[in-house]
């Protein structure tokens, strides 16, 4: 069993600072950059962030892991917005993200997160005008 903590819990100001630093390191999230494909440059950028934050036990690997977790939560929030908009609710009733950092992250990462159609394995069978129909229901997944 490892004696190392599973993760470091950030307070609001640390999360804000983390996202501020991450947003300045485009090499970590912009796949259109040639440098994005260079593992050493990405590692150096993560090291700069961990050095700047100066939190014991929070190194470059933790920077990458922390961002993956935040990006995952961000995508879940986007899906909630999308689902509520498609549900036919009025504009006042569309889901509003609960996480305080959503707008900050949205300001730099949104162009790199796309919604894509996926194929569901759910087959819908129905009877209409004396004919049986069977079709796959489309669904959406956030990248």
Tab-separated table of C-alpha atoms in Angstrom:
chain	number	residue	atom	x	y	z
A	1	UNK	CA	0.000	0.000	0.000
A	2	UNK	CA	1.321	3.424	-0.949
A	3	UNK	CA	1.876	6.040	1.727
A	4	UNK	CA	1.552	8.842	-0.814
A	5	UNK	CA	-1.726	10.804	-0.829
A	6	UNK	CA	-4.131	10.014	-3.662
A	7	UNK	CA	-4.448	13.613	-4.749
A	8	UNK	CA	-3.965	17.131	-3.573
A	9	UNK	CA	-7.149	19.049	-2.887
A	10	UNK	CA	-6.977	22.595	-4.227
A	11	UNK	CA	-8.803	25.499	-2.668
A	12	UNK	CA	-10.592	27.984	-4.940
A	13	UNK	CA	-7.635	30.367	-5.286
A	14	UNK	CA	-5.239	27.501	-6.087
A	15	UNK	CA	-7.619	26.177	-8.743
A	16	UNK	CA	-7.961	29.663	-10.236
A	17	UNK	CA	-4.178	30.113	-10.267
A	18	UNK	CA	-3.693	26.621	-11.740
A	19	UNK	CA	-6.075	27.379	-14.623
A	20	UNK	CA	-4.441	30.758	-15.176
A	21	UNK	CA	-1.015	29.136	-15.494
A	22	UNK	CA	-2.337	26.280	-17.622
A	23	UNK	CA	-4.052	28.675	-20.023
A	24	UNK	CA	-0.702	30.354	-20.695
A	25	UNK	CA	0.854	27.029	-21.734
A	26	UNK	CA	-0.926	26.463	-25.065
A	27	UNK	CA	1.460	23.618	-25.856
A	28	UNK	CA	-0.508	21.537	-23.326
A	29	UNK	CA	-3.929	21.870	-24.942
A	30	UNK	CA	-3.736	23.248	-28.515
A	31	UNK	CA	-3.273	20.340	-30.960
A	32	UNK	CA	-2.904	22.749	-33.889
A	33	UNK	CA	0.530	23.778	-32.585
A	34	UNK	CA	3.510	21.862	-33.933
A	35	UNK	CA	5.011	21.955	-30.416
A	36	UNK	CA	1.978	20.062	-29.075
A	37	UNK	CA	3.431	16.869	-30.548
A	38	UNK	CA	6.708	17.308	-28.657
A	39	UNK	CA	6.489	15.344	-25.419
A	40	UNK	CA	9.523	17.115	-23.948
A	41	UNK	CA	8.018	20.574	-24.517
A	42	UNK	CA	4.754	19.502	-22.899
A	43	UNK	CA	6.659	18.035	-19.947
A	44	UNK	CA	8.612	21.275	-19.561
A	45	UNK	CA	5.377	23.293	-19.590
A	46	UNK	CA	3.880	21.053	-16.888
A	47	UNK	CA	7.085	21.448	-14.869
A	48	UNK	CA	6.861	25.258	-15.131
A	49	UNK	CA	3.305	25.135	-13.798
A	50	UNK	CA	4.210	22.877	-10.869
A	51	UNK	CA	7.244	25.047	-10.082
A	52	UNK	CA	5.165	28.235	-10.195
A	53	UNK	CA	2.468	26.764	-7.919
A	54	UNK	CA	5.135	25.574	-5.470
A	55	UNK	CA	2.881	23.038	-3.751
A	56	UNK	CA	4.778	20.157	-2.087
A	57	UNK	CA	4.062	16.848	-3.800
A	58	UNK	CA	2.480	18.515	-6.839
A	59	UNK	CA	4.810	17.855	-9.756
A	60	UNK	CA	4.407	17.708	-13.549
A	61	UNK	CA	2.521	14.394	-13.471
A	62	UNK	CA	0.041	15.853	-11.013
A	63	UNK	CA	-0.389	18.916	-13.273
A	64	UNK	CA	-1.453	16.665	-16.152
A	65	UNK	CA	-3.695	14.566	-13.911
A	66	UNK	CA	-5.322	17.630	-12.327
A	67	UNK	CA	-6.112	19.109	-15.722
A	68	UNK	CA	-7.571	15.827	-16.997
A	69	UNK	CA	-9.895	15.776	-13.997
A	70	UNK	CA	-10.920	19.404	-14.490
A	71	UNK	CA	-11.431	18.853	-18.227
A	72	UNK	CA	-13.596	15.834	-17.505
A	73	UNK	CA	-15.763	17.854	-15.113
A	74	UNK	CA	-15.881	20.679	-17.665
A	75	UNK	CA	-17.141	18.281	-20.348
A	76	UNK	CA	-19.774	16.925	-17.971
A	77	UNK	CA	-20.989	20.479	-17.383
A	78	UNK	CA	-21.101	21.102	-21.158
A	79	UNK	CA	-23.166	17.958	-21.607
A	80	UNK	CA	-25.617	19.089	-18.933
A	81	UNK	CA	-25.992	22.422	-20.742
A	82	UNK	CA	-26.484	20.683	-24.076
A	83	UNK	CA	-28.994	18.190	-22.683
A	84	UNK	CA	-31.056	20.888	-20.997
A	85	UNK	CA	-31.055	23.031	-24.159
A	86	UNK	CA	-32.274	20.074	-26.242
A	87	UNK	CA	-34.990	19.223	-23.733
A	88	UNK	CA	-37.106	22.125	-24.947
A	89	UNK	CA	-36.728	24.190	-21.799
A	90	UNK	CA	-36.911	27.940	-22.051
A	91	UNK	CA	-33.682	29.950	-22.086
A	92	UNK	CA	-34.148	30.858	-18.408
A	93	UNK	CA	-34.304	27.159	-17.478
A	94	UNK	CA	-31.171	25.989	-19.314
A	95	UNK	CA	-28.644	24.430	-16.948
A	96	UNK	CA	-26.083	26.825	-15.484
A	97	UNK	CA	-22.741	25.287	-14.464
A	98	UNK	CA	-22.253	24.894	-10.730
A	99	UNK	CA	-18.439	24.938	-10.644
A	100	UNK	CA	-16.934	28.356	-10.006
A	101	UNK	CA	-14.094	27.838	-12.499
A	102	UNK	CA	-16.300	26.973	-15.501
A	103	UNK	CA	-16.111	30.406	-17.190
A	104	UNK	CA	-12.363	30.643	-16.674
A	105	UNK	CA	-11.761	27.254	-18.245
A	106	UNK	CA	-14.317	27.880	-20.976
A	107	UNK	CA	-12.407	31.024	-21.983
A	108	UNK	CA	-9.403	29.054	-23.239
A	109	UNK	CA	-10.322	25.382	-23.673
A	110	UNK	CA	-13.726	25.577	-25.381
A	111	UNK	CA	-12.362	25.720	-28.980
A	112	UNK	CA	-10.563	22.420	-28.320
A	113	UNK	CA	-13.523	20.497	-26.890
A	114	UNK	CA	-16.059	19.292	-29.423
A	115	UNK	CA	-19.308	17.444	-29.267
A	116	UNK	CA	-19.382	14.531	-31.650
A	117	UNK	CA	-22.132	12.142	-32.633
A	118	UNK	CA	-21.657	8.548	-31.599
A	119	UNK	CA	-23.523	5.449	-32.544
A	120	UNK	CA	-25.652	3.965	-29.818
A	121	UNK	CA	-26.159	0.256	-29.421
A	122	UNK	CA	-29.754	0.975	-28.380
A	123	UNK	CA	-32.105	-0.278	-31.063
A	124	UNK	CA	-35.598	1.169	-31.089
A	125	UNK	CA	-38.318	-1.001	-32.555
A	126	UNK	CA	-41.768	0.409	-33.199
A	127	UNK	CA	-44.900	-0.311	-35.177
A	128	UNK	CA	-46.296	2.427	-37.418
A	129	UNK	CA	-48.998	2.129	-40.068
A	130	UNK	CA	-48.896	-1.673	-40.105
A	131	UNK	CA	-45.097	-1.781	-40.559
A	132	UNK	CA	-42.423	-2.689	-37.993
A	133	UNK	CA	-39.443	-0.307	-37.904
A	134	UNK	CA	-36.100	-0.799	-36.207
A	135	UNK	CA	-33.434	1.893	-35.944
A	136	UNK	CA	-30.488	2.887	-33.837
A	137	UNK	CA	-31.017	5.927	-31.676
A	138	UNK	CA	-28.238	8.534	-32.065
A	139	UNK	CA	-26.548	9.933	-28.980
A	140	UNK	CA	-23.830	12.467	-28.342
A	141	UNK	CA	-20.555	12.317	-26.520
A	142	UNK	CA	-18.244	15.113	-25.458
A	143	UNK	CA	-14.625	14.646	-26.557
